[in-house]
CSV table of C-alpha atoms in Angstrom, one decimal:
chain,number,residue,atom,x,y,z
X,1,MET,CA,-27.2,-63.1,-45.5
X,2,THR,CA,-26.3,-66.1,-43.5
X,3,GLU,CA,-22.3,-65.8,-43.8
X,4,PRO,CA,-19.9,-64.4,-40.7
X,5,VAL,CA,-17.3,-61.7,-41.2
X,6,PRO,CA,-14.6,-60.9,-39.1
X,7,GLY,CA,-15.3,-58.3,-36.5
X,8,LEU,CA,-18.7,-59.5,-36.8
X,9,THR,CA,-20.7,-57.0,-34.2
X,10,ALA,CA,-24.3,-56.6,-32.9
X,11,ASP,CA,-26.4,-54.5,-30.9
X,12,VAL,CA,-28.0,-58.1,-29.8
X,13,LEU,CA,-26.6,-61.7,-29.9
X,14,ILE,CA,-29.5,-64.2,-30.0
X,15,VAL,CA,-28.4,-67.8,-28.9
X,16,GLY,CA,-30.6,-70.1,-30.2
X,17,GLY,CA,-32.7,-69.8,-33.3
X,18,GLY,CA,-36.2,-71.9,-32.3
X,19,PRO,CA,-39.3,-70.1,-32.1
X,20,ALA,CA,-38.2,-67.8,-29.0
X,21,GLY,CA,-35.2,-66.7,-31.0
X,22,LEU,CA,-36.3,-66.0,-33.8
X,23,SER,CA,-39.4,-64.3,-32.3
X,24,ALA,CA,-37.0,-61.7,-30.6
X,25,ALA,CA,-35.0,-61.3,-33.5
X,26,LEU,CA,-37.8,-60.5,-35.6
X,27,ASN,CA,-39.0,-57.9,-33.1
X,28,LEU,CA,-35.8,-56.5,-32.3
X,29,ALA,CA,-34.7,-55.9,-35.8
X,30,ARG,CA,-38.2,-53.7,-36.6
X,31,ALA,CA,-36.9,-51.6,-33.2
X,32,ARG,CA,-34.1,-51.0,-35.9
X,33,ALA,CA,-31.6,-52.9,-33.7
X,34,SER,CA,-28.5,-55.1,-35.5
X,35,VAL,CA,-29.0,-58.5,-34.4
X,36,VAL,CA,-26.8,-61.8,-35.3
X,37,VAL,CA,-28.7,-65.3,-34.2
X,38,VAL,CA,-26.3,-68.4,-33.9
X,39,ASP,CA,-28.2,-71.7,-34.5
X,40,THR,CA,-26.5,-75.0,-34.3
X,41,GLY,CA,-29.5,-76.4,-36.4
X,42,ARG,CA,-30.3,-79.4,-33.9
X,43,PRO,CA,-33.9,-78.2,-32.5
X,44,ARG,CA,-34.7,-80.8,-29.9
X,45,ASN,CA,-38.5,-81.0,-31.3
X,46,ALA,CA,-36.8,-82.0,-34.7
X,47,ALA,CA,-38.8,-85.3,-34.6
X,48,THR,CA,-42.1,-84.2,-34.1
X,49,LEU,CA,-44.1,-84.2,-37.1
X,50,ARG,CA,-46.6,-81.8,-36.0
X,51,SER,CA,-46.8,-79.0,-32.9
X,52,HIS,CA,-50.2,-77.5,-32.1
X,53,GLY,CA,-51.8,-74.8,-30.2
X,54,PHE,CA,-49.8,-72.2,-32.1
X,55,LEU,CA,-52.6,-69.8,-33.7
X,56,THR,CA,-52.6,-69.6,-37.2
X,57,ARG,CA,-50.4,-72.5,-37.2
X,58,ASP,CA,-52.0,-75.5,-35.6
X,59,GLY,CA,-50.4,-78.6,-37.0
X,60,ILE,CA,-47.6,-77.3,-39.0
X,61,SER,CA,-44.4,-79.4,-39.1
X,62,PRO,CA,-41.5,-77.3,-36.2
X,63,ILE,CA,-39.1,-77.5,-38.9
X,64,GLU,CA,-42.2,-75.5,-41.4
X,65,LEU,CA,-42.6,-72.9,-38.7
X,66,ARG,CA,-38.7,-72.0,-38.1
X,67,LYS,CA,-38.2,-72.1,-42.3
X,68,LEU,CA,-41.5,-69.2,-42.4
X,69,ALA,CA,-39.9,-67.4,-39.7
X,70,ARG,CA,-36.4,-67.4,-41.1
X,71,GLU,CA,-37.9,-66.3,-44.7
X,72,GLU,CA,-39.3,-63.5,-42.7
X,73,LEU,CA,-36.5,-62.2,-41.5
X,74,ARG,CA,-35.0,-62.2,-44.7
X,75,ALA,CA,-36.3,-59.0,-45.3
X,76,TYR,CA,-34.7,-56.8,-42.4
X,77,ASP,CA,-30.9,-56.0,-43.4
X,78,GLY,CA,-30.1,-56.0,-39.5
X,79,VAL,CA,-30.3,-59.4,-39.1
X,80,ARG,CA,-27.7,-62.1,-39.2
X,81,MET,CA,-28.1,-65.8,-38.9
X,82,LEU,CA,-25.0,-67.8,-38.5
X,83,ASP,CA,-26.0,-71.5,-39.1
X,84,ARG,CA,-24.5,-74.6,-38.2
X,85,SER,CA,-22.6,-72.8,-35.1
X,86,SER,CA,-22.6,-72.4,-31.6
X,87,VAL,CA,-21.3,-70.3,-29.3
X,88,ALA,CA,-18.6,-72.3,-26.9
X,89,ARG,CA,-18.2,-69.3,-24.6
X,90,ILE,CA,-19.4,-65.7,-23.9
X,91,GLU,CA,-17.3,-63.2,-21.5
X,92,THR,CA,-17.8,-59.8,-20.6
X,93,ASP,CA,-16.1,-56.6,-22.2
X,94,ALA,CA,-16.1,-53.0,-21.6
X,95,ASP,CA,-18.4,-52.8,-24.5
X,96,GLY,CA,-20.7,-55.5,-23.3
X,97,PHE,CA,-20.6,-59.2,-24.1
X,98,VAL,CA,-17.5,-61.2,-26.3
X,99,ALA,CA,-19.0,-64.6,-27.5
X,100,THR,CA,-16.5,-67.2,-28.6
X,101,LEU,CA,-18.0,-69.0,-31.7
X,102,SER,CA,-17.9,-72.8,-33.0
X,103,GLY,CA,-18.9,-74.5,-35.9
X,104,ARG,CA,-18.8,-73.1,-39.4
X,105,ALA,CA,-19.0,-69.7,-38.2
X,106,ALA,CA,-16.2,-69.9,-36.0
X,107,THR,CA,-14.0,-70.3,-39.2
X,108,ALA,CA,-14.7,-66.5,-40.8
X,109,SER,CA,-15.4,-64.8,-37.2
X,110,PRO,CA,-14.2,-67.1,-34.1
X,111,LEU,CA,-15.4,-63.1,-32.1
X,112,LEU,CA,-18.4,-61.2,-31.9
X,113,THR,CA,-19.1,-58.4,-29.9
X,114,ALA,CA,-22.5,-57.2,-28.7
X,115,ARG,CA,-23.9,-54.9,-26.5
X,116,THR,CA,-26.7,-57.4,-25.3
X,117,VAL,CA,-27.7,-61.3,-25.3
X,118,VAL,CA,-30.6,-62.7,-24.8
X,119,VAL,CA,-30.1,-66.8,-24.4
X,120,ALA,CA,-33.1,-69.0,-26.3
X,121,THR,CA,-31.6,-72.1,-26.4
X,122,GLY,CA,-34.2,-74.1,-25.3
X,123,LEU,CA,-33.2,-77.5,-23.1
X,124,ARG,CA,-31.2,-80.6,-23.6
X,125,GLU,CA,-33.9,-83.7,-22.9
X,126,THR,CA,-32.9,-87.5,-21.9
X,127,LEU,CA,-35.7,-90.4,-22.5
X,128,PRO,CA,-36.3,-92.7,-20.2
X,129,ASP,CA,-34.3,-96.2,-20.8
X,130,VAL,CA,-36.6,-97.6,-23.3
X,131,PRO,CA,-34.9,-99.1,-26.0
X,132,ASN,CA,-37.1,-98.6,-28.9
X,133,LEU,CA,-38.4,-95.5,-27.7
X,134,ARG,CA,-37.3,-93.1,-30.6
X,135,SER,CA,-38.8,-94.7,-33.1
X,136,PHE,CA,-42.1,-93.6,-31.9
X,137,TYR,CA,-41.3,-90.2,-30.4
X,138,GLY,CA,-42.6,-87.2,-32.2
X,139,MET,CA,-45.2,-89.6,-34.2
X,140,SER,CA,-47.2,-91.3,-31.4
X,141,VAL,CA,-45.6,-90.9,-28.3
X,142,PHE,CA,-45.3,-87.2,-27.3
X,143,SER,CA,-43.7,-85.3,-24.3
X,144,CYS,CA,-46.5,-82.2,-24.2
X,145,ALA,CA,-50.1,-83.2,-23.1
X,146,ALA,CA,-51.2,-80.1,-23.5
X,147,CYS,CA,-49.7,-80.1,-27.2
X,148,ASP,CA,-50.7,-83.2,-28.5
X,149,GLY,CA,-53.8,-84.9,-25.7
X,150,TRP,CA,-56.5,-83.5,-28.1
X,151,GLU,CA,-55.5,-86.3,-31.0
X,152,LEU,CA,-55.5,-89.3,-28.2
X,153,GLN,CA,-58.6,-88.3,-26.3
X,154,ASP,CA,-60.7,-91.5,-25.1
X,155,ARG,CA,-57.7,-93.8,-26.4
X,156,PRO,CA,-55.8,-96.2,-24.6
X,157,VAL,CA,-52.8,-94.3,-23.9
X,158,ALA,CA,-49.3,-95.1,-21.8
X,159,LEU,CA,-47.3,-92.6,-19.7
X,160,ILE,CA,-44.0,-93.8,-19.2
X,161,GLY,CA,-41.6,-92.0,-17.0
X,162,GLU,CA,-39.1,-92.3,-13.9
X,163,THR,CA,-39.4,-88.9,-12.2
X,164,PRO,CA,-41.3,-88.1,-9.3
X,165,ASP,CA,-43.9,-86.1,-10.6
X,166,LEU,CA,-45.6,-89.0,-12.9
X,167,ALA,CA,-48.4,-89.2,-10.9
X,168,ASP,CA,-49.1,-85.5,-11.2
X,169,ARG,CA,-48.8,-85.9,-15.0
X,170,ALA,CA,-50.8,-88.8,-14.7
X,171,ARG,CA,-54.0,-87.2,-12.8
X,172,LEU,CA,-53.3,-84.2,-15.8
X,173,LEU,CA,-53.7,-86.3,-18.6
X,174,THR,CA,-57.3,-87.7,-17.5
X,175,ARG,CA,-58.3,-84.1,-19.4
X,176,TRP,CA,-58.3,-86.2,-22.6
X,177,THR,CA,-58.3,-90.0,-21.6
X,178,SER,CA,-59.9,-92.2,-18.9
X,179,GLN,CA,-58.4,-95.2,-20.4
X,180,LEU,CA,-54.8,-94.3,-18.6
X,181,THR,CA,-51.9,-96.9,-17.5
X,182,VAL,CA,-48.8,-95.2,-15.9
X,183,CYS,CA,-45.5,-97.2,-16.7
X,184,THR,CA,-42.9,-96.3,-14.0
X,185,ASN,CA,-40.3,-98.6,-15.9
X,186,GLY,CA,-39.5,-100.3,-12.5
X,187,ALA,CA,-38.8,-96.9,-10.9
X,188,ALA,CA,-39.9,-96.4,-7.1
X,189,VAL,CA,-41.7,-93.0,-8.1
X,190,ILE,CA,-45.4,-93.5,-6.8
X,191,ASP,CA,-45.9,-94.2,-3.3
X,192,PRO,CA,-48.8,-96.3,-2.4
X,193,ALA,CA,-51.1,-93.0,-1.5
X,194,ASP,CA,-51.0,-91.8,-5.0
X,195,GLU,CA,-51.2,-95.0,-6.3
X,196,ALA,CA,-54.4,-95.8,-4.7
X,197,GLU,CA,-55.3,-92.3,-5.8
X,198,LEU,CA,-55.0,-92.9,-9.0
X,199,VAL,CA,-56.7,-96.8,-9.3
X,200,ALA,CA,-59.6,-95.1,-7.4
X,201,SER,CA,-60.0,-93.1,-10.7
X,202,GLY,CA,-59.4,-95.4,-13.1
X,203,ILE,CA,-55.9,-94.9,-13.8
X,204,ARG,CA,-54.3,-98.4,-13.6
X,205,VAL,CA,-50.0,-98.2,-12.2
X,206,GLU,CA,-47.9,-100.5,-14.4
X,207,ARG,CA,-44.5,-100.8,-11.9
X,208,HIS,CA,-42.6,-103.8,-14.3
X,209,THR,CA,-39.8,-103.1,-16.0
X,210,ILE,CA,-40.3,-102.3,-19.9
X,211,ALA,CA,-38.4,-104.1,-22.3
X,212,ASP,CA,-39.8,-102.3,-25.4
X,213,LEU,CA,-42.1,-100.9,-27.5
X,214,GLU,CA,-44.1,-102.3,-30.4
X,215,GLY,CA,-45.4,-100.6,-33.5
X,216,GLU,CA,-45.1,-99.9,-37.0
X,217,ARG,CA,-43.8,-97.1,-39.1
X,218,GLY,CA,-44.0,-94.3,-36.1
X,219,GLN,CA,-47.5,-95.6,-34.6
X,220,VAL,CA,-47.2,-97.2,-31.4
X,221,ALA,CA,-49.3,-100.5,-30.7
X,222,ALA,CA,-48.1,-101.5,-27.4
X,223,VAL,CA,-45.7,-101.8,-24.5
X,224,ARG,CA,-43.9,-104.8,-23.8
X,225,PHE,CA,-43.0,-105.8,-20.4
X,226,ALA,CA,-39.8,-107.8,-19.3
X,227,ASP,CA,-41.9,-110.4,-17.3
X,228,GLY,CA,-43.5,-110.8,-21.2
X,229,SER,CA,-46.7,-109.3,-20.3
X,230,SER,CA,-47.9,-106.7,-22.7
X,231,LEU,CA,-50.3,-103.6,-22.9
X,232,ALA,CA,-52.4,-102.4,-26.1
X,233,VAL,CA,-52.1,-98.4,-26.5
X,234,ALA,CA,-52.9,-96.1,-29.3
X,235,GLY,CA,-50.3,-93.9,-28.1
X,236,GLY,CA,-48.4,-92.5,-25.5
X,237,PHE,CA,-47.0,-89.7,-23.5
X,238,VAL,CA,-43.0,-89.7,-21.8
X,239,ARG,CA,-41.8,-87.7,-19.3
X,240,PRO,CA,-38.3,-86.5,-20.1
X,241,THR,CA,-35.5,-85.2,-18.0
X,242,TRP,CA,-34.9,-82.0,-18.9
X,243,HIS,CA,-31.2,-79.9,-18.9
X,244,ALA,CA,-30.2,-76.5,-19.1
X,245,ALA,CA,-28.4,-75.9,-22.5
X,246,HIS,CA,-26.6,-73.1,-21.3
X,247,ASP,CA,-22.7,-74.0,-20.0
X,248,PHE,CA,-21.0,-70.9,-22.4
X,249,LEU,CA,-22.2,-68.7,-19.8
X,250,ASP,CA,-20.4,-70.0,-16.9
X,251,PRO,CA,-18.0,-66.9,-16.8
X,252,LEU,CA,-20.9,-64.5,-16.3
X,253,THR,CA,-22.3,-66.8,-13.5
X,254,PRO,CA,-26.1,-66.0,-13.6
X,255,ASP,CA,-28.3,-67.2,-11.3
X,256,CYS,CA,-30.0,-70.5,-11.9
X,257,ASP,CA,-32.4,-72.2,-9.6
X,258,ALA,CA,-32.1,-75.6,-8.7
X,259,ASP,CA,-32.3,-78.0,-11.9
X,260,GLY,CA,-29.9,-75.0,-13.9
X,261,HIS,CA,-32.7,-73.0,-15.7
X,262,LEU,CA,-32.1,-69.3,-15.7
X,263,VAL,CA,-33.7,-67.2,-13.3
X,264,THR,CA,-35.0,-63.9,-14.6
X,265,ASP,CA,-37.6,-61.4,-13.9
X,266,ARG,CA,-40.8,-61.3,-15.7
X,267,SER,CA,-39.5,-59.4,-18.2
X,268,GLY,CA,-36.7,-61.9,-19.2
X,269,ARG,CA,-33.9,-60.2,-17.6
X,270,THR,CA,-31.2,-62.4,-15.8
X,271,SER,CA,-29.0,-61.2,-12.9
X,272,VAL,CA,-26.4,-60.5,-15.5
X,273,PRO,CA,-27.2,-56.9,-17.0
X,274,GLY,CA,-27.7,-57.2,-20.7
X,275,LEU,CA,-28.2,-60.8,-20.4
X,276,TYR,CA,-31.8,-62.0,-21.0
X,277,ALA,CA,-33.6,-65.6,-21.6
X,278,ALA,CA,-36.5,-66.5,-23.5
X,279,GLY,CA,-38.3,-69.7,-24.3
X,280,ASP,CA,-37.3,-72.7,-22.2
X,281,ALA,CA,-34.1,-71.8,-21.3
X,282,ALA,CA,-35.6,-69.9,-18.6
X,283,ALA,CA,-37.1,-70.8,-15.1
X,284,PRO,CA,-39.7,-73.5,-17.1
X,285,GLY,CA,-43.9,-73.0,-18.0
X,286,PRO,CA,-45.8,-74.5,-20.6
X,287,GLN,CA,-43.1,-76.0,-23.4
X,288,GLN,CA,-45.4,-74.7,-25.7
X,289,LEU,CA,-43.9,-72.8,-29.6
X,290,ILE,CA,-46.8,-70.0,-29.0
X,291,VAL,CA,-45.4,-69.2,-25.3
X,292,ALA,CA,-41.8,-69.3,-26.2
X,293,ALA,CA,-42.4,-67.1,-28.9
X,294,GLY,CA,-44.6,-64.8,-27.1
X,295,GLN,CA,-41.1,-64.7,-24.5
X,296,GLY,CA,-39.0,-63.9,-27.1
X,297,ALA,CA,-41.7,-61.0,-28.6
X,298,ARG,CA,-41.5,-59.8,-24.9
X,299,VAL,CA,-38.1,-59.7,-24.0
X,300,ALA,CA,-37.4,-58.0,-27.2
X,301,ALA,CA,-39.4,-55.1,-26.3
X,302,VAL,CA,-37.5,-55.0,-22.7
X,303,LEU,CA,-34.2,-55.3,-24.3
X,304,VAL,CA,-35.2,-52.1,-26.6
X,305,GLN,CA,-36.8,-49.9,-23.8
X,306,ASP,CA,-33.4,-50.9,-21.5
X,307,LEU,CA,-30.9,-49.7,-24.8
X,308,LEU,CA,-32.6,-46.6,-24.3
X,309,GLY,CA,-33.0,-46.4,-20.7
X,310,VAL,CA,-36.1,-45.9,-20.3
X,311,ARG,CA,-39.6,-47.4,-18.9
X,312,THR,CA,-42.9,-47.5,-20.5
X,313,ALA,CA,-45.4,-50.3,-20.3
X,314,HIS,CA,-46.3,-50.2,-23.6
Protein backbone atom coordinates (compact mmCIF):
# COMPACT_ATOMS: atom_id res chain seq x y z
CA MET A 1 0.00 0.00 0.00
CA THR A 2 1.48 3.37 -0.96
CA GLU A 3 -1.29 5.95 -0.60
CA PRO A 4 -2.12 7.83 2.62
CA VAL A 5 -5.56 7.75 4.18
CA PRO A 6 -7.31 10.29 6.44
CA GLY A 7 -6.67 9.84 10.13
CA LEU A 8 -3.52 7.83 9.55
CA THR A 9 -2.14 6.22 12.70
CA ALA A 10 0.65 3.75 13.41
CA ASP A 11 2.68 2.19 16.14
CA VAL A 12 5.82 3.54 14.51
CA LEU A 13 6.53 6.42 12.15
CA ILE A 14 9.82 5.99 10.29
CA VAL A 15 11.17 9.16 8.69
CA GLY A 16 13.50 8.17 5.85
CA GLY A 17 13.43 5.28 3.39
CA GLY A 18 17.11 4.36 3.14
CA PRO A 19 18.78 1.19 4.48
CA ALA A 20 18.31 2.19 8.12
CA GLY A 21 14.64 3.07 7.76
CA LEU A 22 13.72 0.11 5.55
CA SER A 23 15.58 -2.35 7.77
CA ALA A 24 13.76 -0.98 10.80
CA ALA A 25 10.45 -1.26 8.92
CA LEU A 26 11.06 -4.90 8.00
CA ASN A 27 11.94 -5.97 11.51
CA LEU A 28 9.11 -3.98 13.08
CA ALA A 29 6.62 -5.51 10.63
CA ARG A 30 7.81 -8.97 11.58
CA ALA A 31 7.13 -8.02 15.20
CA ARG A 32 3.53 -7.21 14.18
CA ALA A 33 3.90 -3.46 14.62
CA SER A 34 2.04 -1.11 12.30
CA VAL A 35 4.55 1.08 10.47
CA VAL A 36 4.42 4.14 8.24
CA VAL A 37 7.55 5.06 6.29
CA VAL A 38 7.74 8.62 4.97
CA ASP A 39 10.32 8.98 2.19
CA THR A 40 11.22 11.93 -0.02
CA GLY A 41 12.74 9.65 -2.67
CA ARG A 42 15.91 11.77 -2.81
CA PRO A 43 18.67 9.67 -1.20
CA ARG A 44 22.10 11.21 -0.62
CA ASN A 45 23.78 8.33 -2.49
CA ALA A 46 21.59 8.66 -5.59
CA ALA A 47 24.67 9.47 -7.71
CA THR A 48 26.51 6.32 -6.62
CA LEU A 49 26.57 3.63 -9.30
CA ARG A 50 27.66 0.79 -7.01
CA SER A 51 27.84 0.33 -3.27
CA HIS A 52 30.20 -2.07 -1.55
CA GLY A 53 30.63 -3.96 1.68
CA PHE A 54 27.02 -5.16 1.96
CA LEU A 55 27.16 -8.93 2.45
CA THR A 56 25.55 -10.82 -0.50
CA ARG A 57 25.04 -7.48 -2.30
CA ASP A 58 28.58 -6.24 -2.92
CA GLY A 59 28.59 -3.96 -5.95
CA ILE A 60 24.83 -3.41 -6.04
CA SER A 61 23.37 -0.04 -7.00
CA PRO A 62 22.00 1.74 -3.91
CA ILE A 63 18.80 2.41 -5.87
CA GLU A 64 18.46 -1.30 -6.64
CA LEU A 65 19.04 -2.17 -2.98
CA ARG A 66 16.17 0.13 -1.98
CA LYS A 67 13.97 -1.39 -4.68
CA LEU A 68 14.63 -4.94 -3.43
CA ALA A 69 13.91 -3.88 0.15
CA ARG A 70 10.61 -2.29 -0.84
CA GLU A 71 9.58 -5.44 -2.72
CA GLU A 72 10.19 -7.47 0.42
CA LEU A 73 8.14 -5.05 2.51
CA ARG A 74 5.11 -5.52 0.24
CA ALA A 75 4.61 -8.93 1.85
CA TYR A 76 3.72 -7.21 5.15
CA ASP A 77 0.29 -5.61 5.42
CA GLY A 78 1.38 -3.61 8.44
CA VAL A 79 3.78 -1.42 6.45
CA ARG A 80 2.60 1.65 4.56
CA MET A 81 4.95 3.69 2.35
CA LEU A 82 4.31 7.40 1.82
CA ASP A 83 6.47 8.28 -1.17
CA ARG A 84 7.57 11.70 -2.40
CA SER A 85 6.60 13.02 1.00
CA SER A 86 8.34 14.50 4.00
CA VAL A 87 7.68 15.37 7.60
CA ALA A 88 7.48 19.11 8.22
CA ARG A 89 7.06 18.98 11.99
CA ILE A 90 6.71 16.50 14.85
CA GLU A 91 5.14 17.32 18.20
CA THR A 92 4.09 15.26 21.18
CA ASP A 93 0.52 14.54 22.22
CA ALA A 94 -1.26 12.27 24.69
CA ASP A 95 -0.88 9.22 22.43
CA GLY A 96 2.76 9.79 21.50
CA PHE A 97 3.55 11.99 18.51
CA VAL A 98 1.75 13.96 15.82
CA ALA A 99 3.57 14.50 12.53
CA THR A 100 2.62 17.18 10.03
CA LEU A 101 3.25 15.86 6.53
CA SER A 102 4.17 17.71 3.36
CA GLY A 103 4.45 16.63 -0.24
CA ARG A 104 2.20 14.08 -1.91
CA ALA A 105 1.01 12.45 1.33
CA ALA A 106 -0.26 15.72 2.76
CA THR A 107 -2.96 16.11 0.10
CA ALA A 108 -4.93 13.19 1.58
CA SER A 109 -3.76 13.04 5.19
CA PRO A 110 -1.79 16.04 6.48
CA LEU A 111 -1.49 14.65 10.01
CA LEU A 112 -0.19 11.33 11.24
CA THR A 113 -0.21 10.05 14.81
CA ALA A 114 2.28 7.47 16.04
CA ARG A 115 3.21 5.98 19.37
CA THR A 116 6.91 6.12 18.48
CA VAL A 117 9.18 7.68 15.85
CA VAL A 118 12.38 6.43 14.21
CA VAL A 119 14.49 9.12 12.53
CA ALA A 120 16.45 7.65 9.62
CA THR A 121 16.90 10.74 7.48
CA GLY A 122 20.66 10.45 7.08
CA LEU A 123 22.64 13.59 6.32
CA ARG A 124 22.76 16.37 3.79
CA GLU A 125 26.15 16.96 2.22
CA THR A 126 27.95 19.93 0.73
CA LEU A 127 30.85 19.24 -1.62
CA PRO A 128 33.93 21.47 -2.00
CA ASP A 129 33.48 24.31 -4.46
CA VAL A 130 34.90 22.65 -7.57
CA PRO A 131 32.85 23.43 -10.72
CA ASN A 132 32.66 20.01 -12.39
CA LEU A 133 32.88 17.81 -9.32
CA ARG A 134 29.33 16.47 -9.48
CA SER A 135 29.98 15.15 -13.00
CA PHE A 136 32.35 12.58 -11.49
CA TYR A 137 30.90 12.11 -8.01
CA GLY A 138 29.74 8.55 -7.37
CA MET A 139 31.43 7.24 -10.53
CA SER A 140 35.16 7.88 -10.11
CA VAL A 141 35.26 10.36 -7.22
CA PHE A 142 33.89 9.07 -3.92
CA SER A 143 33.48 10.13 -0.30
CA CYS A 144 33.91 6.79 1.53
CA ALA A 145 37.33 5.14 1.52
CA ALA A 146 36.03 1.96 3.14
CA CYS A 147 33.34 1.68 0.45
CA ASP A 148 35.39 2.44 -2.67
CA GLY A 149 39.09 2.28 -1.80
CA TRP A 150 39.43 -1.25 -3.17
CA GLU A 151 38.59 -0.18 -6.72
CA LEU A 152 41.33 2.49 -6.66
CA GLN A 153 44.05 0.49 -4.95
CA ASP A 154 47.62 1.24 -6.04
CA ARG A 155 46.43 3.91 -8.49
CA PRO A 156 47.11 7.68 -8.57
CA VAL A 157 44.38 9.29 -6.48
CA ALA A 158 43.51 12.83 -5.39
CA LEU A 159 41.93 13.59 -2.04
CA ILE A 160 40.00 16.88 -2.23
CA GLY A 161 38.79 18.66 0.85
CA GLU A 162 38.70 21.84 2.88
CA THR A 163 38.18 20.50 6.42
CA PRO A 164 40.61 20.20 9.37
CA ASP A 165 40.52 16.38 9.33
CA LEU A 166 41.98 16.17 5.82
CA ALA A 167 45.39 14.91 7.00
CA ASP A 168 43.79 12.05 8.91
CA ARG A 169 41.72 11.10 5.87
CA ALA A 170 44.91 11.05 3.83
CA ARG A 171 46.52 8.68 6.34
CA LEU A 172 43.51 6.39 6.04
CA LEU A 173 43.73 6.29 2.25
CA THR A 174 47.30 5.01 2.38
CA ARG A 175 45.70 1.66 3.22
CA TRP A 176 44.75 1.45 -0.46
CA THR A 177 47.28 3.53 -2.38
CA SER A 178 50.68 5.14 -1.97
CA GLN A 179 50.10 7.37 -5.03
CA LEU A 180 48.11 10.00 -3.17
CA THR A 181 47.93 13.77 -3.53
CA VAL A 182 46.02 15.83 -1.02
CA CYS A 183 44.36 18.87 -2.64
CA THR A 184 43.25 21.54 -0.17
CA ASN A 185 41.67 23.81 -2.82
CA GLY A 186 43.42 26.79 -1.28
CA ALA A 187 42.13 26.18 2.25
CA ALA A 188 44.61 26.38 5.14
CA VAL A 189 43.58 23.08 6.70
CA ILE A 190 46.88 21.16 6.89
CA ASP A 191 49.48 22.57 9.27
CA PRO A 192 53.23 22.37 8.54
CA ALA A 193 53.80 19.48 10.96
CA ASP A 194 51.11 17.34 9.33
CA GLU A 195 52.36 18.25 5.87
CA ALA A 196 55.92 17.24 6.78
CA GLU A 197 54.65 13.89 8.06
CA LEU A 198 52.55 13.29 4.97
CA VAL A 199 55.37 14.21 2.60
CA ALA A 200 57.78 11.97 4.50
CA SER A 201 55.40 9.05 3.93
CA GLY A 202 55.20 9.78 0.20
CA ILE A 203 51.97 11.79 0.13
CA ARG A 204 52.06 14.99 -1.87
CA VAL A 205 50.22 18.09 -0.59
CA GLU A 206 48.90 20.50 -3.22
CA ARG A 207 47.62 23.78 -1.80
CA HIS A 208 46.63 25.57 -5.03
CA THR A 209 43.00 26.41 -5.75
CA ILE A 210 41.36 23.87 -8.05
CA ALA A 211 40.05 25.32 -11.29
CA ASP A 212 38.19 22.16 -12.32
CA LEU A 213 38.30 18.41 -12.84
CA GLU A 214 38.84 16.95 -16.29
CA GLY A 215 37.69 13.66 -17.77
CA GLU A 216 34.93 12.03 -19.78
CA ARG A 217 31.75 10.08 -19.07
CA GLY A 218 32.17 10.17 -15.32
CA GLN A 219 35.80 9.05 -15.32
CA VAL A 220 38.07 11.72 -13.87
CA ALA A 221 41.47 12.01 -15.54
CA ALA A 222 43.07 15.11 -14.03
CA VAL A 223 42.80 17.86 -11.47
CA ARG A 224 43.45 21.25 -13.09
CA PHE A 225 44.67 24.03 -10.81
CA ALA A 226 44.16 27.76 -11.07
CA ASP A 227 47.89 28.34 -11.71
CA GLY A 228 47.62 26.31 -14.94
CA SER A 229 49.25 23.13 -13.64
CA SER A 230 47.45 19.80 -13.57
CA LEU A 231 47.61 16.46 -11.79
CA ALA A 232 46.87 13.21 -13.63
CA VAL A 233 44.72 10.84 -11.57
CA ALA A 234 42.79 7.61 -12.01
CA GLY A 235 40.19 8.53 -9.40
CA GLY A 236 39.59 10.59 -6.33
CA PHE A 237 38.05 11.00 -2.94
CA VAL A 238 36.33 14.08 -1.62
CA ARG A 239 35.64 15.19 1.92
CA PRO A 240 32.15 16.74 2.00
CA THR A 241 30.76 18.63 4.94
CA TRP A 242 27.69 16.92 6.39
CA HIS A 243 24.64 18.48 7.96
CA ALA A 244 21.91 16.90 10.04
CA ALA A 245 18.55 16.61 8.27
CA HIS A 246 16.06 16.71 11.12
CA ASP A 247 14.77 20.28 11.49
CA PHE A 248 11.29 18.79 11.84
CA LEU A 249 12.30 17.69 15.35
CA ASP A 250 12.85 21.24 16.61
CA PRO A 251 9.65 21.27 18.73
CA LEU A 252 10.92 18.19 20.61
CA THR A 253 14.39 19.64 21.35
CA PRO A 254 16.25 16.29 21.43
CA ASP A 255 19.88 16.30 22.56
CA CYS A 256 22.33 16.80 19.68
CA ASP A 257 26.11 16.92 19.50
CA ALA A 258 28.15 19.92 18.38
CA ASP A 259 27.66 18.95 14.73
CA GLY A 260 23.89 18.61 15.03
CA HIS A 261 23.73 14.80 15.03
CA LEU A 262 21.15 13.22 17.32
CA VAL A 263 22.72 11.84 20.47
CA THR A 264 21.54 8.30 21.24
CA ASP A 265 22.41 5.47 23.56
CA ARG A 266 23.88 2.30 22.06
CA SER A 267 20.38 1.08 21.21
CA GLY A 268 19.28 4.18 19.31
CA ARG A 269 17.19 5.87 22.00
CA THR A 270 17.36 9.67 21.96
CA SER A 271 16.81 11.95 24.94
CA VAL A 272 13.09 12.17 24.04
CA PRO A 273 11.10 9.11 25.20
CA GLY A 274 9.67 7.25 22.23
CA LEU A 275 12.03 8.92 19.73
CA TYR A 276 14.76 6.78 18.18
CA ALA A 277 17.43 7.32 15.52
CA ALA A 278 19.26 4.96 13.20
CA GLY A 279 21.88 5.37 10.49
CA ASP A 280 23.70 8.61 9.74
CA ALA A 281 21.11 10.77 11.52
CA ALA A 282 22.59 9.59 14.81
CA ALA A 283 26.02 10.55 16.10
CA PRO A 284 28.20 9.40 13.20
CA GLY A 285 30.07 6.17 12.71
CA PRO A 286 31.10 4.37 9.50
CA GLN A 287 28.83 5.66 6.73
CA GLN A 288 28.18 2.30 5.10
CA LEU A 289 24.85 0.87 3.98
CA ILE A 290 25.30 -2.35 5.92
CA VAL A 291 26.06 -0.43 9.12
CA ALA A 292 22.92 1.69 8.68
CA ALA A 293 20.81 -1.40 8.00
CA GLY A 294 22.18 -3.07 11.11
CA GLN A 295 21.37 -0.02 13.20
CA GLY A 296 17.83 -0.03 11.84
CA ALA A 297 17.37 -3.66 12.85
CA ARG A 298 18.75 -2.99 16.32
CA VAL A 299 16.49 0.01 16.87
CA ALA A 300 13.49 -2.08 15.79
CA ALA A 301 14.25 -4.80 18.33
CA VAL A 302 14.76 -2.30 21.16
CA LEU A 303 11.66 -0.30 20.21
CA VAL A 304 9.45 -3.41 20.41
CA GLN A 305 10.85 -4.23 23.84
CA ASP A 306 10.25 -0.66 25.00
CA LEU A 307 6.63 -0.74 23.78
CA LEU A 308 6.09 -3.85 25.90
CA GLY A 309 8.01 -2.52 28.88
CA VAL A 310 10.42 -5.45 28.93
CA ARG A 311 14.20 -5.56 29.18
CA THR A 312 16.03 -8.44 27.56
CA ALA A 313 19.29 -8.98 25.72
CA HIS A 314 17.52 -11.03 23.04
